[in-house]
Coordinates of C-alpha atoms in Angstrom, one line a residue:
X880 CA 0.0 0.0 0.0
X881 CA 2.5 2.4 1.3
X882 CA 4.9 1.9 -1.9
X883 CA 1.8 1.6 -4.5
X884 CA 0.4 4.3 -4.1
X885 CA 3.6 6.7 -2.6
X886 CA 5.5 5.4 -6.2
X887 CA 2.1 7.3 -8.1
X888 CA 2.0 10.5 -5.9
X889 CA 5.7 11.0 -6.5
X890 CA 5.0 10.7 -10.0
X891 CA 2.3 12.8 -9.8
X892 CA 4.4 15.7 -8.4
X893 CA 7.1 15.4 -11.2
X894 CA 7.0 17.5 -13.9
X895 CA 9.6 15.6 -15.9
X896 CA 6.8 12.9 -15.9
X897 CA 4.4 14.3 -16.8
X898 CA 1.7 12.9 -19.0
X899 CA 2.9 9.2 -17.9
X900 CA 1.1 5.8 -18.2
X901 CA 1.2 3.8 -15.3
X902 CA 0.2 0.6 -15.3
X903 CA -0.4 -1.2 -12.1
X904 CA 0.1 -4.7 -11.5
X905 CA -0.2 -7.4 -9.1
X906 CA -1.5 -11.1 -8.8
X907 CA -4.3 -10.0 -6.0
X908 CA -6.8 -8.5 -8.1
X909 CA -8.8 -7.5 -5.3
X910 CA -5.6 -5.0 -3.5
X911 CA -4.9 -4.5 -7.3
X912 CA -8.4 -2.8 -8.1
X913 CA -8.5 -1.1 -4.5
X914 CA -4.9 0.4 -5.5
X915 CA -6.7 1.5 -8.6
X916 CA -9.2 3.4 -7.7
X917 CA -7.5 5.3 -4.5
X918 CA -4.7 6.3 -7.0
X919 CA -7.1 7.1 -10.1
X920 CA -9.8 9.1 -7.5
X921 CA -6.5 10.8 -6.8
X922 CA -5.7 11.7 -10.2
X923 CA -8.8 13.3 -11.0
X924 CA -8.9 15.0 -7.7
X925 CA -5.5 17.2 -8.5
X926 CA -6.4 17.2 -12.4
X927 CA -2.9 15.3 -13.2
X928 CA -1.6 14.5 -16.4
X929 CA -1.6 10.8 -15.9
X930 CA -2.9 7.7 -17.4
X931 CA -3.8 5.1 -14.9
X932 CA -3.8 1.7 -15.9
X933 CA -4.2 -1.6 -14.2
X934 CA -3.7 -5.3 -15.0
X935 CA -3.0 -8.6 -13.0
X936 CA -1.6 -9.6 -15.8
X937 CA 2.3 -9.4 -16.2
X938 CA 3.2 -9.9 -19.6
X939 CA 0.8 -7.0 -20.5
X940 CA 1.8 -4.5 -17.6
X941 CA 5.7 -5.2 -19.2
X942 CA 4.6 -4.3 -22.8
X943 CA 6.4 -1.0 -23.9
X944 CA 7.6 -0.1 -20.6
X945 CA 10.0 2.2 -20.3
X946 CA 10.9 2.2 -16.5
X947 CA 9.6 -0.8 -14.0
X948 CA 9.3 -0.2 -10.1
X949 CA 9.4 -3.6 -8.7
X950 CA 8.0 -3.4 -4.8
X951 CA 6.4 -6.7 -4.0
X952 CA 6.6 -9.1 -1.1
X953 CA 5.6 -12.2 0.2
X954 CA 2.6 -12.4 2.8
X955 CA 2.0 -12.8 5.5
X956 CA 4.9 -10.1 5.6
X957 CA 4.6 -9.2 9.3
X958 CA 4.5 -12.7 10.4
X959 CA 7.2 -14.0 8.5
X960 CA 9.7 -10.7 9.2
X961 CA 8.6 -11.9 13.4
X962 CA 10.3 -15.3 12.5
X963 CA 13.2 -14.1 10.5
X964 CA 14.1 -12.3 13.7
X965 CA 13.2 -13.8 16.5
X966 CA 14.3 -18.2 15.6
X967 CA 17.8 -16.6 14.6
X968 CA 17.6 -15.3 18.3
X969 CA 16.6 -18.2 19.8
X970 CA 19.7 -20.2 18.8
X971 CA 21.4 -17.1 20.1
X972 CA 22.0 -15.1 17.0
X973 CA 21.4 -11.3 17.9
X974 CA 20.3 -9.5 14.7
X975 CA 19.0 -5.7 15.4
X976 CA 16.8 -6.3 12.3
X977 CA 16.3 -9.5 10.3
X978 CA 15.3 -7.9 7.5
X979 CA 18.4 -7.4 4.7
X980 CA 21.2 -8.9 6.7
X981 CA 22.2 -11.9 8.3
X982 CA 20.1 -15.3 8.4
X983 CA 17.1 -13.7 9.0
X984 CA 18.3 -11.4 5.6
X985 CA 18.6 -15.1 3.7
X986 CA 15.3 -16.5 4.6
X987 CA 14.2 -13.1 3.6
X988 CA 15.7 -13.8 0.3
X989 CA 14.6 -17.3 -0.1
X990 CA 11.5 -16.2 0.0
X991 CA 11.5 -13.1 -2.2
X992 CA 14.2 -13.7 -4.9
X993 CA 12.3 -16.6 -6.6
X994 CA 9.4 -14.5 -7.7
X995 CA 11.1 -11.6 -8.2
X996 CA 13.5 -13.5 -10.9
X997 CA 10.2 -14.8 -12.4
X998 CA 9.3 -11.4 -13.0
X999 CA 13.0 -10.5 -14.7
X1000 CA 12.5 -13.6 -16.9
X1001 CA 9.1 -11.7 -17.9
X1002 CA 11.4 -8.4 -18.7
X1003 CA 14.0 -9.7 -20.3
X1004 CA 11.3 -11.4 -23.0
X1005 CA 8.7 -8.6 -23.4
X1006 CA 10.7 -5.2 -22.7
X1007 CA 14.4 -5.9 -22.1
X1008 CA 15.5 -2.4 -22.5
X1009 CA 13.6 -1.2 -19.7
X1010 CA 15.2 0.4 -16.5
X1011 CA 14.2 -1.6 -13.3
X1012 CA 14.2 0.2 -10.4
X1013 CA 13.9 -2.2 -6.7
X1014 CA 12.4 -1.4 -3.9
X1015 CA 12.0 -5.5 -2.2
X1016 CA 13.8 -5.8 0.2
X1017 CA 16.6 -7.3 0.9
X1018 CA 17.8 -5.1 -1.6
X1019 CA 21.1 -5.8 -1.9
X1020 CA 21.0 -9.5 -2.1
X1021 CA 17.8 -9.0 -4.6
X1022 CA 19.7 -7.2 -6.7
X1023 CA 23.2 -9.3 -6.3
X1024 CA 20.5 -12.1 -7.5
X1025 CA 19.1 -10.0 -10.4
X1026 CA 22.3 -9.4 -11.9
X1027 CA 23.8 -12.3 -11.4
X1028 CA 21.0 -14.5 -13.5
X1029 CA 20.4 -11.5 -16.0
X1030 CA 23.3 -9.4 -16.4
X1031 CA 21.9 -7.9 -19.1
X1032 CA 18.8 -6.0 -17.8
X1033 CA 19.3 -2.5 -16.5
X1034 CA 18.9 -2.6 -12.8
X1035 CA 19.4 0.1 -9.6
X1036 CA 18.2 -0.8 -6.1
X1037 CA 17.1 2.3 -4.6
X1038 CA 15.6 2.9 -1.0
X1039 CA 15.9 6.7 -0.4
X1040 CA 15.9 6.8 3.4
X1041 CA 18.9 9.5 3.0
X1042 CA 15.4 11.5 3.8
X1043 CA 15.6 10.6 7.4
X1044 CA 18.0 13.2 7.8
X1045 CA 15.4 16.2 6.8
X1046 CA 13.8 15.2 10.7
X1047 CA 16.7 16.1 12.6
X1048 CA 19.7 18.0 10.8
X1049 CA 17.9 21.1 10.3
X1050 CA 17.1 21.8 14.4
X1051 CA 20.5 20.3 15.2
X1052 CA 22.6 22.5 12.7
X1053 CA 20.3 25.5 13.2
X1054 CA 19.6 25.8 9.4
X1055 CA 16.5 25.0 6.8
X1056 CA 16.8 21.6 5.2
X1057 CA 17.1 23.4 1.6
X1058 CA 20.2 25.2 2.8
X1059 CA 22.4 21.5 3.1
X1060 CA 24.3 20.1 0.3
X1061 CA 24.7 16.0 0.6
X1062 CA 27.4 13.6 -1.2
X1063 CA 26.5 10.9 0.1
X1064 CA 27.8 7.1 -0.7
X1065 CA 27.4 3.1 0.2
X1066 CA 25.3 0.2 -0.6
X1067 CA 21.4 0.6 0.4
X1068 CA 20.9 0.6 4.0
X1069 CA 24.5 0.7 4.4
X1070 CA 25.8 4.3 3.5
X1071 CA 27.4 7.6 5.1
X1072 CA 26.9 11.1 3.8
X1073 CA 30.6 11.8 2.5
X1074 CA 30.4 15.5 2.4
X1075 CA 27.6 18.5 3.4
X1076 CA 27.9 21.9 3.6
X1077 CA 25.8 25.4 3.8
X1078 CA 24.4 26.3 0.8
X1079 CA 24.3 30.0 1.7
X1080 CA 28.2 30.7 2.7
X1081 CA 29.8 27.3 1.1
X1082 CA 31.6 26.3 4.4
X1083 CA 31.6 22.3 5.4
X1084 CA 28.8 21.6 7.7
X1085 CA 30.8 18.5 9.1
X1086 CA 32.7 20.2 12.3
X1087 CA 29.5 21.3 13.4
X1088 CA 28.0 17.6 13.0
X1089 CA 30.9 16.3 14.5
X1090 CA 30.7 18.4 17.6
X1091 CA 26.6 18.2 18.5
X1092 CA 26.1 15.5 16.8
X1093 CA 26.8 12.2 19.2
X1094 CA 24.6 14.0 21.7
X1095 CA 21.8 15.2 19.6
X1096 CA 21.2 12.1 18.4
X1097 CA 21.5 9.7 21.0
X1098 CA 18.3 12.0 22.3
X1099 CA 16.3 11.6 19.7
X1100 CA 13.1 9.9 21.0
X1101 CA 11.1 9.3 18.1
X1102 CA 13.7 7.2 16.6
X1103 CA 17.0 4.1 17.1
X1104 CA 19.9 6.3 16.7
X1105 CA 21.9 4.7 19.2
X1106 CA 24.3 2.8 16.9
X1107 CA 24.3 5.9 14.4
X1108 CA 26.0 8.3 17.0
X1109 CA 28.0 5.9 17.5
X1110 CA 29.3 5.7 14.7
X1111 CA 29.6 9.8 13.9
X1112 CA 31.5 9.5 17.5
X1113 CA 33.6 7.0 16.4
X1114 CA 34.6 7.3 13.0
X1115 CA 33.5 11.0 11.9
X1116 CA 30.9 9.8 9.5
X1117 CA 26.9 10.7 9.7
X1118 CA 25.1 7.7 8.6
X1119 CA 21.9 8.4 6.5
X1120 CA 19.2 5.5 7.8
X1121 CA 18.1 4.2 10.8
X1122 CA 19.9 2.0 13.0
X1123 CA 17.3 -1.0 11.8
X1124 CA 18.9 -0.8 8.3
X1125 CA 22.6 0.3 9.2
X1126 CA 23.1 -2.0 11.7
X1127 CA 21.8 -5.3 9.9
X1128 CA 25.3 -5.9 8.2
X1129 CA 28.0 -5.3 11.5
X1130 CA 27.4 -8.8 13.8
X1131 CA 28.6 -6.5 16.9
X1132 CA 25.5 -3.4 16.1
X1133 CA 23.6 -4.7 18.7
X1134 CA 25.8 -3.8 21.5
X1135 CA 25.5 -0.1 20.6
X1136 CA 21.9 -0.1 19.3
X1137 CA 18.3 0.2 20.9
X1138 CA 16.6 -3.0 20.5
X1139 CA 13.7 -1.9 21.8
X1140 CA 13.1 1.3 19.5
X1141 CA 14.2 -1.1 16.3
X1142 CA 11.7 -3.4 17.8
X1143 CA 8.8 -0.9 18.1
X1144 CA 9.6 0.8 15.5
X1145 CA 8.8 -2.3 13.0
X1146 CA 5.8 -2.9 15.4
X1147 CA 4.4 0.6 14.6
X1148 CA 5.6 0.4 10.5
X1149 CA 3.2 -2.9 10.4
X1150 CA 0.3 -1.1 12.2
X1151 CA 1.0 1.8 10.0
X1152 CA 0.4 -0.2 7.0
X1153 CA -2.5 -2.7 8.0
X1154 CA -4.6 0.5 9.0
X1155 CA -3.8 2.6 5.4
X1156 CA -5.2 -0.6 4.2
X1157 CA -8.5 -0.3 6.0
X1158 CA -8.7 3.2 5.2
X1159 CA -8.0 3.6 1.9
X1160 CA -10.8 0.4 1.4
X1161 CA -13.3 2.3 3.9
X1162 CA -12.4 5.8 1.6
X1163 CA -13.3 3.8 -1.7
X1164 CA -16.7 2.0 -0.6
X1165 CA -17.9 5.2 0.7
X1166 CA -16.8 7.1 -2.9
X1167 CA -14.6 9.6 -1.3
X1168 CA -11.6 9.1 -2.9
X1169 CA -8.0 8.7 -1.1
X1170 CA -5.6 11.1 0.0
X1171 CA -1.6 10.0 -1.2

């Protein structure tokens, strides 16, 4: 839900995009047609330039695509991503996450890497040009897979959590959001911001991060930031996500991490997404269209 219809509102908002087709797919018809109509009410509502489409057939939402935005996952998703964490645990394997990294990360992958090759075998027979762009998790081993069996296909895995950063640099550094200048650099989930500075005057914003940083953070409440002061403290680098990503590919992250923020966090994410799903299906029955 969140992914469907945040992927149309983005596109929505883009002028370079404008006067798209999308065409939605996915093998539920009944989320598929409930995706439809929230993001076509949408559409109309803002008067956008888009042609909504929607199939739950594949081979036909591949023909004469351009670009592809693969975002699936197997259900139940909740469930499973509670035993990816916690029977690792039991056998005394602490993972902050389970999600991209260690062996909850590779049951993860058995699970989501079959159908998502399925999908590339589709591409590279009906639109092999095409740019794919991944959002399934776990991305880098989806994407290690994807090459790996179809090296040709045009591929980026992309998870733009560098975003996270717009909640708490701004109050910290004393400065509007659009006055910072990122270079940032990693794999997904797994990456630093290499430079920032002040737009207005030019100078490096990095002393300052450096120097308020490890404290600001670590008192963050609304987030698990332990491990990423940490590691701003320790090495001089800021990194972009949450601890729940970051720290999924270090064995020792849990020593310096808050479990129980990583743990609630994923707690309120599921909540999060099983009550859009009520709402945007209440919204539809009663005509009124949905808000993304």
């Amino acid at each position: 839900m969140i992914f469907g219809s945040g992927a149309v509102a983005n596109i929505m908002d883009s002028e370079v995009l404008e006067g798209s087709t999308i065409c939605l797919h996915d093998i539920n018809a009944k989320s598929l047609e409930l995706m439809y109509q929230a993001c076509q009410s949408a559409i109309d509502e803002k008067k956008s330039n888009i042609t909504l489409e929607s199939t739950i057939n594949r081979l036909d939402a591949l023909r004469n695509a351009t670009f592809i935005i693969n975002s699936i996952e197997i259900t139940p998703r909740f469930d499973f991503m509670e035993m990816d964490y916690s029977i690792p645990l039991k056998f005394g394997c602490k993972q902050v996450s389970g999600e991209n990294g260690g062996p909850g990360g590779l049951f993860h992958s058995l699970r989501v890497i079959p159908p998502i090759l399925k999908i590339c075998e589709d591409i590279q027979k009906v639109c092999p040009n095409a740019f794919i762009i991944n959002f399934s998790n776990p991305m880098s081993r989806v994407c290690l897979a994807i090459k790996r069996k179809f090296p040709s296909l045009r591929l980026v895995g992309l998870c733009h959590e560098i975003m996270f950063c717009k909640h708490y640099l701004p109050p910290m550094l004393g400065t509007p959001y659009s006055n910072l200048e990122f270079k940032a650099g990693g794999l997904n989930h797994f990456g630093v911001i290499l430079e920032i500075k002040y737009r207005d005057t030019g100078e490096d914003a990095y002393p300052d991060i450096r120097k308020r940083g490890p404290e600001y953070i670590r008192n963050i409440q609304l987030w698990d930031t332990n491990l990423t002061a940490f590691i701003l403290e320790k090495y001089g680098y800021l990194p972009y996500t949450y601890d729940s990503h970051y720290g999924e590919y270090m064995r020792w992250a849990w020593d310096f991490s808050d479990i129980e923020k990583i743990r609630n966090f994923w707690k309120g994410y599921a909540e999060k997404s099983i009550k859009k799903g009520i709402r945007l299906e209440r919204q539809i029955r009663k005509g009124k269209g949905a808000k993304i």
